[in-house]
Amino acid sequence: MNPDLEKLVRLHHTETDLKRVQTELGEVPRLRQEIDERLARDRARLDAARTALEASQKARKQNETAVQDLETKRSKYKGQLMEVKTNKEYTAVLHEIEGVERDIKAREDVILEEMEKAEALALEVRNEEADFKAVEADAKKEKAALDARAAALGAEAQRLGAERDAVAASVPEDLLAVYARVAKQRGTGVAEARDGMCQACHVRMRLQIWVEVKKNEQVFQCESCSRIYFYEPPPPTVVVEP
Ligand SMILES: [Zn+2]
């Protein structure tokens, strides 16, 4: 192959590899964010379970305090029962006592409910804690792997960038200018010529051009997309003797 053409093909491959590596490297922050988001979602579930448990415990405590106050009130009324003078007063105090006892009963029901609820919530908190711990450990591992991958990709990008610069510097300036112009316009500067066709834009070339292109000696540009042709001869057929 014409050595300049060969360099252009190498330049093309190096640039393609570099782009792929840079694209992968560019995805790293998004992947890192995904890990953080997953962790935050799990953390929020754990926090919600803890908050619900605390609310239930608080409700229980409030009702327990209220029951204590009501019991004090009941004792006070019971003391009053001894001191009343009339039947009417007696009935009125008795009525108060009944009211207080109904209130105590209702609050004791709530306390029982909250106790059952808290038991279930405590289990949920324990499960969420275990879950979060596992997710956190996974996230740490994934992030370490991601960091290692980013470092490897960064080094690879640097190597490819240096290789690209070195190859580009070895190509004659005017040819490199043509290549760069087409690459900027089309995304790639070279195209494989196969079966008489440009493999990038799929336009058929004139027969005499195809004959010349196959020699890989001169530089030809596709008449349609302007990419510089290169030709990869088919691998030689090896005849295996029986
Ligand atoms: Zn073309």
XYZ file of C-alpha atoms and ligand atoms in Angstrom:
243
model
C 0.000 0.000 0.000
C 1.110 3.553 -0.624
C 2.825 4.475 2.679
C 0.898 7.742 3.031
C -2.355 5.903 2.460
C -1.292 3.342 5.012
C -0.662 6.125 7.526
C -4.073 7.625 6.843
C -5.745 4.264 7.462
C -3.791 3.946 10.701
C -4.772 7.495 11.610
C -8.395 6.606 10.949
C -8.243 3.487 13.140
C -6.482 5.376 15.921
C -9.062 8.165 15.823
C -11.923 5.653 15.832
C -10.417 3.886 18.861
C -9.819 7.211 20.589
C -13.423 8.274 20.040
C -14.696 4.982 21.454
C -12.468 5.310 24.523
C -13.514 8.945 25.042
C -17.187 8.011 24.739
C -16.750 5.298 27.384
C -14.852 7.716 29.589
C -17.629 10.255 29.163
C -20.151 7.760 30.531
C -18.293 7.358 33.831
C -19.852 10.373 35.627
C -23.361 9.201 34.678
C -22.638 5.666 35.951
C -21.239 7.143 39.161
C -24.374 9.251 39.550
C -26.571 6.195 39.025
C -24.805 4.433 41.898
C -25.265 7.495 44.137
C -28.940 7.751 43.203
C -29.557 4.099 43.990
C -27.843 4.558 47.336
C -29.898 7.691 48.059
C -33.150 5.837 47.242
C -32.219 3.069 49.669
C -31.160 5.578 52.314
C -34.528 7.359 51.920
C -36.388 4.063 52.442
C -34.396 3.409 55.617
C -35.007 6.954 56.871
C -38.736 6.638 56.149
C -38.934 3.388 58.137
C -37.049 4.970 61.049
C -39.290 8.059 60.982
C -42.430 5.889 60.989
C -41.094 3.892 63.957
C -40.261 7.064 65.880
C -43.721 8.501 65.151
C -45.361 5.332 66.442
C -43.219 5.325 69.603
C -44.019 8.994 70.162
C -47.766 8.385 69.746
C -47.574 5.535 72.248
C -45.717 7.677 74.769
C -48.187 10.546 74.392
C -51.075 8.191 75.048
C -49.308 6.640 78.039
C -48.804 10.089 79.559
C -52.443 10.916 78.864
C -53.539 7.677 80.595
C -51.460 8.608 83.658
C -53.118 12.022 83.781
C -56.532 10.430 83.392
C -55.809 7.985 86.202
C -54.875 10.883 88.464
C -58.131 12.549 87.491
C -60.051 9.348 88.246
C -58.479 9.096 91.731
C -59.438 12.702 92.348
C -63.056 12.000 91.357
C -63.103 8.876 93.495
C -61.953 11.014 96.436
C -64.753 13.460 95.692
C -67.278 10.592 95.794
C -66.594 10.279 99.535
C -67.273 13.934 100.126
C -70.461 14.561 98.113
C -73.510 15.542 100.056
C -76.374 14.873 97.665
C -77.431 12.062 95.381
C -77.355 14.471 92.474
C -73.735 15.360 93.156
C -72.913 11.666 93.578
C -74.410 10.812 90.177
C -72.592 13.716 88.546
C -69.187 12.615 89.879
C -69.914 8.997 88.952
C -70.713 10.207 85.462
C -67.352 12.009 85.299
C -65.579 8.836 86.417
C -67.303 6.826 83.677
C -66.229 9.393 81.104
C -62.626 9.271 82.298
C -62.623 5.461 82.198
C -63.976 5.420 78.647
C -61.194 7.768 77.699
C -58.601 5.556 79.427
C -59.930 2.478 77.616
C -59.813 4.216 74.244
C -56.244 5.384 74.815
C -55.162 1.939 76.002
C -56.513 0.499 72.740
C -54.425 3.013 70.828
C -51.345 2.100 72.920
C -51.833 -1.583 72.049
C -52.228 -0.750 68.358
C -49.091 1.376 68.423
C -47.163 -1.389 70.163
C -48.080 -3.865 67.417
C -47.336 -1.289 64.768
C -43.953 -0.463 66.336
C -43.042 -4.150 66.400
C -43.678 -4.455 62.657
C -41.883 -1.161 62.002
C -38.867 -2.195 64.059
C -38.591 -5.311 61.900
C -38.867 -3.166 58.795
C -36.119 -0.854 60.080
C -33.856 -3.852 60.724
C -34.516 -5.179 57.202
C -33.910 -1.787 55.628
C -30.713 -1.386 57.653
C -29.409 -4.742 56.425
C -30.480 -3.908 52.883
C -28.811 -0.513 52.996
C -25.604 -1.976 54.384
C -25.462 -4.465 51.503
C -26.261 -1.811 48.892
C -23.673 0.505 50.410
C -20.997 -2.194 50.243
C -21.945 -2.968 46.632
C -21.838 0.709 45.738
C -18.383 1.042 47.228
C -17.147 -1.915 45.187
C -18.806 -0.644 42.009
C -17.307 2.802 42.479
C -13.829 1.371 43.015
C -14.225 -0.694 39.825
C -15.469 2.389 38.003
C -12.489 4.431 39.218
C -10.090 1.731 38.042
C -11.858 1.603 34.691
C -11.767 5.387 34.328
C -8.049 5.400 35.096
C -7.401 2.667 32.503
C -9.523 4.462 29.903
C -7.779 7.745 30.655
C -4.375 6.161 30.134
C -5.609 4.502 26.924
C -6.980 7.827 25.661
C -3.662 9.487 26.363
C -1.764 6.738 24.535
C -4.117 6.879 21.528
C -3.972 10.662 21.455
C -0.170 10.570 21.349
C -0.280 7.890 18.652
C -2.739 9.923 16.603
C -0.547 13.026 16.852
C 2.547 11.050 15.860
C 0.848 9.424 12.862
C -0.735 12.712 11.787
C 2.679 14.428 11.952
C 4.096 11.836 9.559
C 1.444 12.402 6.853
C 2.230 15.036 4.157
C 0.529 18.280 5.081
C -1.684 18.681 2.008
C -2.972 15.102 2.240
C -3.606 15.507 5.962
C -5.553 18.702 5.205
C -7.797 16.818 2.746
C -8.296 14.020 5.268
C -9.043 16.455 8.114
C -11.528 18.433 6.014
C -13.472 15.316 4.994
C -13.283 13.848 8.505
C -14.706 17.045 9.953
C -17.513 17.065 7.407
C -18.345 13.348 7.322
C -17.102 11.970 10.625
C -14.493 9.810 8.883
C -11.785 10.767 6.398
C -11.199 7.421 4.718
C -13.496 4.772 3.285
C -12.868 1.198 2.334
C -13.316 0.487 -1.343
C -14.789 -2.969 -1.882
C -16.541 -4.618 -4.844
C -16.222 -1.361 -6.783
C -18.174 0.534 -4.180
C -17.447 3.122 -1.524
C -18.279 1.286 1.697
C -19.074 4.532 3.498
C -21.593 6.143 1.138
C -22.339 3.032 -0.982
C -21.903 4.796 -4.293
C -20.391 2.739 -7.099
C -17.182 4.083 -8.592
C -16.188 4.173 -12.230
C -14.512 0.992 -13.413
C -11.153 2.568 -14.307
C -11.013 4.181 -10.850
C -11.768 0.846 -9.178
C -8.934 -0.747 -11.142
C -6.567 1.990 -9.924
C -7.870 1.966 -6.351
C -7.168 -1.765 -6.109
C -3.515 -1.058 -6.765
C -3.406 1.006 -3.535
C -0.725 3.193 -5.060
C -2.367 6.549 -5.609
C -4.720 8.546 -3.454
C -8.307 8.682 -4.732
C -11.257 10.397 -3.171
C -14.805 9.122 -3.495
C -16.551 11.264 -6.094
C -19.663 11.253 -3.973
C -18.565 11.634 -0.325
C -14.955 12.821 -0.868
C -13.534 10.225 1.549
C -10.098 8.885 0.658
C -10.283 5.307 -0.584
C -8.229 2.467 0.771
C -8.370 -1.097 -0.440
C -7.884 -4.174 1.716
C -6.912 -7.084 -0.540
C -8.696 -10.331 0.347
C -6.563 -12.686 2.460
C -4.664 -15.168 0.318
C -6.433 -18.469 -0.061
C -4.362 -21.220 1.474
C -4.730 -24.538 -0.215
C -4.176 -27.299 2.245
C -2.671 -30.369 0.658
C -4.566 -33.487 1.599
Zn -18.171 7.585 -0.733
